[in-house]
Short mmCIF file of C-alpha atoms and ligand atoms in Angstrom, two decimals:
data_model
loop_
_atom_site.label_atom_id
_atom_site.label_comp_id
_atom_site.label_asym_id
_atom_site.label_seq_id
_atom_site.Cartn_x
_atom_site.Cartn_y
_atom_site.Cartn_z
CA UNK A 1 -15.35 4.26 -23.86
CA UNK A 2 -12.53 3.56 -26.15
CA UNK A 3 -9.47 3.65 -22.72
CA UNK A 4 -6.12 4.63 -23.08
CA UNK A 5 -3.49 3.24 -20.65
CA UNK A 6 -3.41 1.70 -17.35
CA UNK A 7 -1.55 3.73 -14.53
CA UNK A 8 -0.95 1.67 -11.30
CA UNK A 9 0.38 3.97 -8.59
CA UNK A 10 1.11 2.31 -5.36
CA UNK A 11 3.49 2.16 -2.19
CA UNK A 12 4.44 -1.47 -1.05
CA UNK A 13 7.65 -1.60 1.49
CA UNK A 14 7.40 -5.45 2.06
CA UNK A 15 5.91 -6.70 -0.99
CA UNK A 16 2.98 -7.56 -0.74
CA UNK A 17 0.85 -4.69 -2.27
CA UNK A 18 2.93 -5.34 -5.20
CA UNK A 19 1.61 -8.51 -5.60
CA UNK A 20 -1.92 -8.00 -5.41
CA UNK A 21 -1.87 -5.04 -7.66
CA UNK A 22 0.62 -6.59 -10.03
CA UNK A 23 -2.02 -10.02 -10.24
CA UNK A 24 -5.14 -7.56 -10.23
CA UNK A 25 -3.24 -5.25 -13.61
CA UNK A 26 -2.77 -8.73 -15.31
CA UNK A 27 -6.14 -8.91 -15.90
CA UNK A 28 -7.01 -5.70 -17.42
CA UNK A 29 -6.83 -5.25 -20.74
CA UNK A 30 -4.66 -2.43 -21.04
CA UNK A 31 -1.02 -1.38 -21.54
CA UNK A 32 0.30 -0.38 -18.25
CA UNK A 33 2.32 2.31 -16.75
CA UNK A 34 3.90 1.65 -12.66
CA UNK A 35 4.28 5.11 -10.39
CA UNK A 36 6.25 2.87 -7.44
CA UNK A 37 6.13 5.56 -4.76
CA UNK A 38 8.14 3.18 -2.25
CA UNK A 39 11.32 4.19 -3.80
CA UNK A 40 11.92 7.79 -2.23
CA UNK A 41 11.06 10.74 -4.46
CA UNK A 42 11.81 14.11 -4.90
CA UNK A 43 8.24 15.77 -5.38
CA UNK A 44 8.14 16.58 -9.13
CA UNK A 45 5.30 18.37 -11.23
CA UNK A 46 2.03 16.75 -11.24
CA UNK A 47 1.25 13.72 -13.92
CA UNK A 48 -1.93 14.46 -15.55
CA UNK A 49 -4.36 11.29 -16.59
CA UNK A 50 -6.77 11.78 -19.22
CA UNK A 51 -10.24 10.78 -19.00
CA UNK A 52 -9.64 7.78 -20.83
CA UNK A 53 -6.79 6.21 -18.66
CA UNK A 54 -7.55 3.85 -15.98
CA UNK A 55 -5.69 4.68 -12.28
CA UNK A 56 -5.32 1.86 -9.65
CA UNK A 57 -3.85 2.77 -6.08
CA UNK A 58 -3.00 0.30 -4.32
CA UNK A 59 -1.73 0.74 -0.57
CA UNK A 60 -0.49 -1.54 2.78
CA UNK A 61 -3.26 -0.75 5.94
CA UNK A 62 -1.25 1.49 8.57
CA UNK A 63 -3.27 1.88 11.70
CA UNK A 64 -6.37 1.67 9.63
CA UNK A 65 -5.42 4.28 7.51
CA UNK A 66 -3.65 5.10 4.07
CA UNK A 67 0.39 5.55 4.74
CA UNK A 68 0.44 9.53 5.75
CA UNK A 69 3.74 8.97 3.21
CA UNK A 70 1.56 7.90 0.12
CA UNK A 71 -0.69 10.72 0.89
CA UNK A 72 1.94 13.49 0.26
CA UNK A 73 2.90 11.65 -2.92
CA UNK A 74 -0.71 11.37 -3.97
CA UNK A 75 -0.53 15.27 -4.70
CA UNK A 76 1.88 14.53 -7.72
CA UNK A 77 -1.10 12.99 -9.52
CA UNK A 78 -4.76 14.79 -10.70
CA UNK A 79 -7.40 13.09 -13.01
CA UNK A 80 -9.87 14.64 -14.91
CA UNK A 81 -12.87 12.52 -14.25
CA UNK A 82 -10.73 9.73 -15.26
CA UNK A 83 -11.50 6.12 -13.59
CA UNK A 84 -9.93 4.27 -10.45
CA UNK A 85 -10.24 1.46 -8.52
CA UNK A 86 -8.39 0.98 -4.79
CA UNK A 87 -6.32 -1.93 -3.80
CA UNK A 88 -5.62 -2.17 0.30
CA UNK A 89 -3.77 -5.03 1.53
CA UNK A 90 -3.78 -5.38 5.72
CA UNK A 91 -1.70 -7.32 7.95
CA UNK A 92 -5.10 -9.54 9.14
CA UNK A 93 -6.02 -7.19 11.99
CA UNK A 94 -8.65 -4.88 10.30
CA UNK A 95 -8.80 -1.88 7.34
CA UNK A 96 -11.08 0.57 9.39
CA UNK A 97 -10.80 3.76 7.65
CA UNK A 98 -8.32 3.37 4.50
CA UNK A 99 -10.35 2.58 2.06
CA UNK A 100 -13.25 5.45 2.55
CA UNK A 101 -9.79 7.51 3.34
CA UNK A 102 -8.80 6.66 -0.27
CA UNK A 103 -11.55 6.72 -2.28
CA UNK A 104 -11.87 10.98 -0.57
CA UNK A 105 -8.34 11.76 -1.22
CA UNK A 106 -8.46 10.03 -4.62
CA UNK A 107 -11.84 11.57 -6.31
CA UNK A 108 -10.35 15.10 -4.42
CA UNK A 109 -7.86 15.09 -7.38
CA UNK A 110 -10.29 14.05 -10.20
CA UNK A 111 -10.55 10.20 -10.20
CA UNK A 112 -13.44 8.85 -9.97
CA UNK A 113 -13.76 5.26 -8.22
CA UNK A 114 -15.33 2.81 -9.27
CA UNK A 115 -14.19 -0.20 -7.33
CA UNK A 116 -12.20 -1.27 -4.36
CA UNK A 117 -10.88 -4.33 -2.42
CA UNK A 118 -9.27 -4.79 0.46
CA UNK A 119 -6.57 -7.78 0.80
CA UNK A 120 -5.69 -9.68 4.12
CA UNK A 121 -1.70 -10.09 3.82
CA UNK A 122 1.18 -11.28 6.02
CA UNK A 123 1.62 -8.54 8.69
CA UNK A 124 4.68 -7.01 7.52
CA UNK A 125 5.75 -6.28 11.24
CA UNK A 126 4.86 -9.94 12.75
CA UNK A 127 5.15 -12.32 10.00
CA UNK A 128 3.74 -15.25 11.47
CA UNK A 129 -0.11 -13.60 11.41
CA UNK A 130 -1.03 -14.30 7.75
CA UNK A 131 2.13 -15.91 6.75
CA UNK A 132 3.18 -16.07 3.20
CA UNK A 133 -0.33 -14.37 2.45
CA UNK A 134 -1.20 -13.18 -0.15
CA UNK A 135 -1.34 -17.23 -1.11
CA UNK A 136 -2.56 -19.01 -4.08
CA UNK A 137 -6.20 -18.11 -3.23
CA UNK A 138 -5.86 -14.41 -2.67
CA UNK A 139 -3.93 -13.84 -6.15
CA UNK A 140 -7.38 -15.32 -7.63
CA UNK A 141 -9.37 -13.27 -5.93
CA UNK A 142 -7.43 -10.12 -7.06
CA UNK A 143 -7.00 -11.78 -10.66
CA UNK A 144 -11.25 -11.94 -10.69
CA UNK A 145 -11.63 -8.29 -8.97
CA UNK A 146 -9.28 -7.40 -12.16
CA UNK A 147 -11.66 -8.90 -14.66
CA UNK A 148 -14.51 -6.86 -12.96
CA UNK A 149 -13.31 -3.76 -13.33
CA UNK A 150 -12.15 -4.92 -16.82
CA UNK A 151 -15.35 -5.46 -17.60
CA UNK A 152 -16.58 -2.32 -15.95
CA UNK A 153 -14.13 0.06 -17.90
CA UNK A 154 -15.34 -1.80 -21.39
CA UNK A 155 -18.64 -1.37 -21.06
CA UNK A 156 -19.48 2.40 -19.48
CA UNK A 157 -19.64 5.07 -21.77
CA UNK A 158 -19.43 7.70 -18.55
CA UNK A 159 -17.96 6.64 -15.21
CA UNK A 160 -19.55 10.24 -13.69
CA UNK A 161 -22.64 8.58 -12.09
CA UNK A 162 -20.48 6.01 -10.32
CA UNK A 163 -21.09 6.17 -6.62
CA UNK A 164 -19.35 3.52 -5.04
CA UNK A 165 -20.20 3.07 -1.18
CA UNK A 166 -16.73 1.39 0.92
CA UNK A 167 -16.29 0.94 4.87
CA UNK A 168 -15.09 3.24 6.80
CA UNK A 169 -15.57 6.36 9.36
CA UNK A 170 -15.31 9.91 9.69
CA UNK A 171 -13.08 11.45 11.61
CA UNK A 172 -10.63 8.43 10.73
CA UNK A 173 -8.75 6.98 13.10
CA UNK A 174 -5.92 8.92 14.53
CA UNK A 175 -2.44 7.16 13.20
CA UNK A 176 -0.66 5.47 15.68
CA UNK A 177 2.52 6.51 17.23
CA UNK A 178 5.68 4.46 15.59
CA UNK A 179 7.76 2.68 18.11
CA UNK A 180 9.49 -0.18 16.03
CA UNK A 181 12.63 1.72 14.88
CA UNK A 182 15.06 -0.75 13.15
CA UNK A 183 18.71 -1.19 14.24
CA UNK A 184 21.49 -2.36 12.53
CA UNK A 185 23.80 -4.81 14.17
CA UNK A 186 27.38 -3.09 13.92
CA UNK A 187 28.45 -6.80 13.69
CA UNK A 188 26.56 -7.53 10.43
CA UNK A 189 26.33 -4.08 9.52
CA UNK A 190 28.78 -3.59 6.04
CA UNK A 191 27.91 0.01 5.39
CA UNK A 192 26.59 -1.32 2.22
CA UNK A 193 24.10 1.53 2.05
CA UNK A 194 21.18 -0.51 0.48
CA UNK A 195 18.99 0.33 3.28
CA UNK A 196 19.61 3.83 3.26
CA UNK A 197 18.86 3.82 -0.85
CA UNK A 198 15.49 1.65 -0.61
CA UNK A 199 14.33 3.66 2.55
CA UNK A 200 11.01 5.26 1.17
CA UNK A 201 11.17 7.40 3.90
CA UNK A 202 14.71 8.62 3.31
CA UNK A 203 15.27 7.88 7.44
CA UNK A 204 18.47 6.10 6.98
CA UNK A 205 22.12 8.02 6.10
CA UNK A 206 23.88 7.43 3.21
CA UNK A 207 27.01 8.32 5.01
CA UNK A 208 26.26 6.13 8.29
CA UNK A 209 23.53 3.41 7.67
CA UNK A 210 24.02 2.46 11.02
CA UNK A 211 21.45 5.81 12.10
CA UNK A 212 18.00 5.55 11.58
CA UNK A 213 16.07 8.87 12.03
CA UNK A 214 13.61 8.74 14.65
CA UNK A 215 11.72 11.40 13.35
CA UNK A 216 11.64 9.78 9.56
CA UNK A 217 11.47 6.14 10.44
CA UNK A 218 7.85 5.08 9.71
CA UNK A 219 8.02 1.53 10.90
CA UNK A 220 7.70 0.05 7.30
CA UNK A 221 9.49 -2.80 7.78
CA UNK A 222 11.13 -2.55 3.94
CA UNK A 223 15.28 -2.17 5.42
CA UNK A 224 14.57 -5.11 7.36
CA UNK A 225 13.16 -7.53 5.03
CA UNK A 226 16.01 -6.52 2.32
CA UNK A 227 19.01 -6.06 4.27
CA UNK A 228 21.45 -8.47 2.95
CA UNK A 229 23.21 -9.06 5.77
CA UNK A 230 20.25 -9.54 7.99
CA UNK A 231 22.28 -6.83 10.08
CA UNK A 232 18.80 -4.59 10.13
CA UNK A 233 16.60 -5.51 13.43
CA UNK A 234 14.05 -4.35 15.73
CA UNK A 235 14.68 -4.86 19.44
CA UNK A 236 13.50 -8.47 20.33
CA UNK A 237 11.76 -7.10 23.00
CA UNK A 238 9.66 -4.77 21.26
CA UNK A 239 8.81 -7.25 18.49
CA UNK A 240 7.69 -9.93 20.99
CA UNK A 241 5.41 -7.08 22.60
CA UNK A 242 3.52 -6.11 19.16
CA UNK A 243 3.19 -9.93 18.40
CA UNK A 244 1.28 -10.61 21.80
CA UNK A 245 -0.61 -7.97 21.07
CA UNK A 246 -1.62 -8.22 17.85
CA UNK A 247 -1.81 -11.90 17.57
CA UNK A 248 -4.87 -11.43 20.21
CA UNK A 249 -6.41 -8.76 17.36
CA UNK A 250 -5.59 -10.45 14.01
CA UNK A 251 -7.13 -12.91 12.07
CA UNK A 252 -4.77 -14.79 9.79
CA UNK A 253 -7.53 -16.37 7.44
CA UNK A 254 -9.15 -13.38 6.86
CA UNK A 255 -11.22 -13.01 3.28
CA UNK A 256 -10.78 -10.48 0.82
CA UNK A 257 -13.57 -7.87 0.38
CA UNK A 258 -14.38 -6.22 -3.15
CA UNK A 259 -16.74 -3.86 -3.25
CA UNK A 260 -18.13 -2.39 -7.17
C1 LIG B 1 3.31 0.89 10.57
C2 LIG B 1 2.38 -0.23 10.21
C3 LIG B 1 1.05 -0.16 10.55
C4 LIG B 1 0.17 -1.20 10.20
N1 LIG B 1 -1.16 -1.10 10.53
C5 LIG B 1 -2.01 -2.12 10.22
C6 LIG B 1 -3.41 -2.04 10.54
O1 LIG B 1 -3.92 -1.04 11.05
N2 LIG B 1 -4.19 -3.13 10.27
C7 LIG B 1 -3.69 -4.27 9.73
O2 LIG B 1 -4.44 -5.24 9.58
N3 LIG B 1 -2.39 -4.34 9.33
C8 LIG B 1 -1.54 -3.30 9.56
N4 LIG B 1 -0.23 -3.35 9.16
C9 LIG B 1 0.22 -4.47 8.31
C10 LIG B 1 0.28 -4.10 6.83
O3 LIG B 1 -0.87 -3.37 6.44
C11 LIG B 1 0.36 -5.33 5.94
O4 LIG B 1 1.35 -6.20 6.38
C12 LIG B 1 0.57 -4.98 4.48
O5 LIG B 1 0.20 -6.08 3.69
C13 LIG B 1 2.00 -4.58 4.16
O6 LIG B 1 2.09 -4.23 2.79
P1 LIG B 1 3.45 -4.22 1.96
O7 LIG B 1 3.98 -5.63 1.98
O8 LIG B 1 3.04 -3.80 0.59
O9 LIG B 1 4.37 -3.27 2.65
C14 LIG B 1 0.65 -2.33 9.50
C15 LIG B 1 2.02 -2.40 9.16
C16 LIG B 1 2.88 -1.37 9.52
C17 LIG B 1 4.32 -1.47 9.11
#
């Protein structure tokens, strides 16, 4: 099939995602078009792919399931039989249920998937498990899964017999309850406002950055890596909790998976 453009929609509060998709696009051989659906958006009318584009999502793990954020934002886009791989990166615990969660709530608006990979990264909440991941190594592995699916959309004709089989469980996993809210230190704090603008979840005031919204806050991590100032913290206590716990569950040289 002669393809058209490449649309890379993803959601990536610490960076990481980014990468991996970004390194995985470079090796398609397609102009490409970014949906970044970590900067907060006011749901607008749908964006309609022809059958001839080529769609990759890419999304971090949260508790082994696609952000319930990305999943409201998903509903801007619809395919019409039109191609898509998955890209999930994971903080080195384990994926569970996002990528079968995906590939449902993906070919529910018309794609069709026809590959997917799932990336161990540095745990955006305890940096130390995977540190500085995705490394040297894991950008090749996303560069080759790219020149699959390169090779994939060059060569079909029809993508509608693709029936691509990925991990996972039904009923997923329930989400988890977020209890990391980030502070800001009223010593550091400037009132800037950059961490209320980058917020994807729009949780923290324009008018007092110093609030975070309980109710909003989903734990992303994105205010805290950014903030200038380093004024934006969670509670020492809390952190050192999560990293005894989840140092016992992760793995920090975890492989990548790709499944096509
Ligand atoms: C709220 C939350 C939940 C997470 N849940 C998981 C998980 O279930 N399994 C896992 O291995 N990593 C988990 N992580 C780690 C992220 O999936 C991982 O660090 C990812 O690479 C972050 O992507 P980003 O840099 O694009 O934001 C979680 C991180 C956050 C903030």
């Amino acid at each position: 099939m002669k393809m058209n453009e490449l649309k890379l929609i993803y959601f990536s509060p610490t960076g990481t995602t980014h990468k991996v998709v970004m390194e995985t696009a470079r090796s398609i051989d397609l102009k490409s078009v970014s949906f970044d659906l970590t900067i907060k958006k006011d749901l607008k009318p749908v964006a309609k792919f022809a059958p001839n584009d080529f769609a990759l999502f890419a999304i971090p793990v949260y508790y082994g399931r696609v952000p319930a954020l990305f999943l409201k934002y998903l509903d801007l886009f619809s395919g019409n039989g039109t191609p898509a791989a998955l890209v999930a990166t994971y903080g080195c615990r384990e994926y569970e249920d996002a990528l079968l969660e995906l590939k449902t709530e993906v070919e529910k608006r018309g794609f069709k998937v026809i590959g997917a990979a799932a990336f161990p990264a540095e745990h955006s909440i305890v940096n130390s498990i995977g540190a500085r991941r995705p490394n040297k190594a894991d950008l090749k592995e996303a560069s080759e899964y790219g020149i699959s699916l390169n090779r994939i959309i060059k060569k079909e004709d029809s993508f509608a017999s693709f029936d691509l089989k990925v991990p996972g469980n039904t009923p997923y996993r329930k989400y988890g309850k977020n209890v990391l809210f980030p502070k800001a230190d009223v010593s550091l704090c400037t009132e800037c406002s950059a961490c209320a603008k980058i917020c994807p979840a729009g949780a923290i005031s324009l008018d007092n950055p110093k609030k975070t919204d309980h109710d909003k806050c989903i734990g992303c991590m994105k205010c805290v890596r950014f903030c200038k100032q380093k004024a934006r913290y969670v509670s020492a206590f809390k952190l050192n909790m999560a990293a005894k716990k989840l140092t016992k569950v992760c793995q920090s040289d975890k492989k990548a998976e790709i499944f096509l």
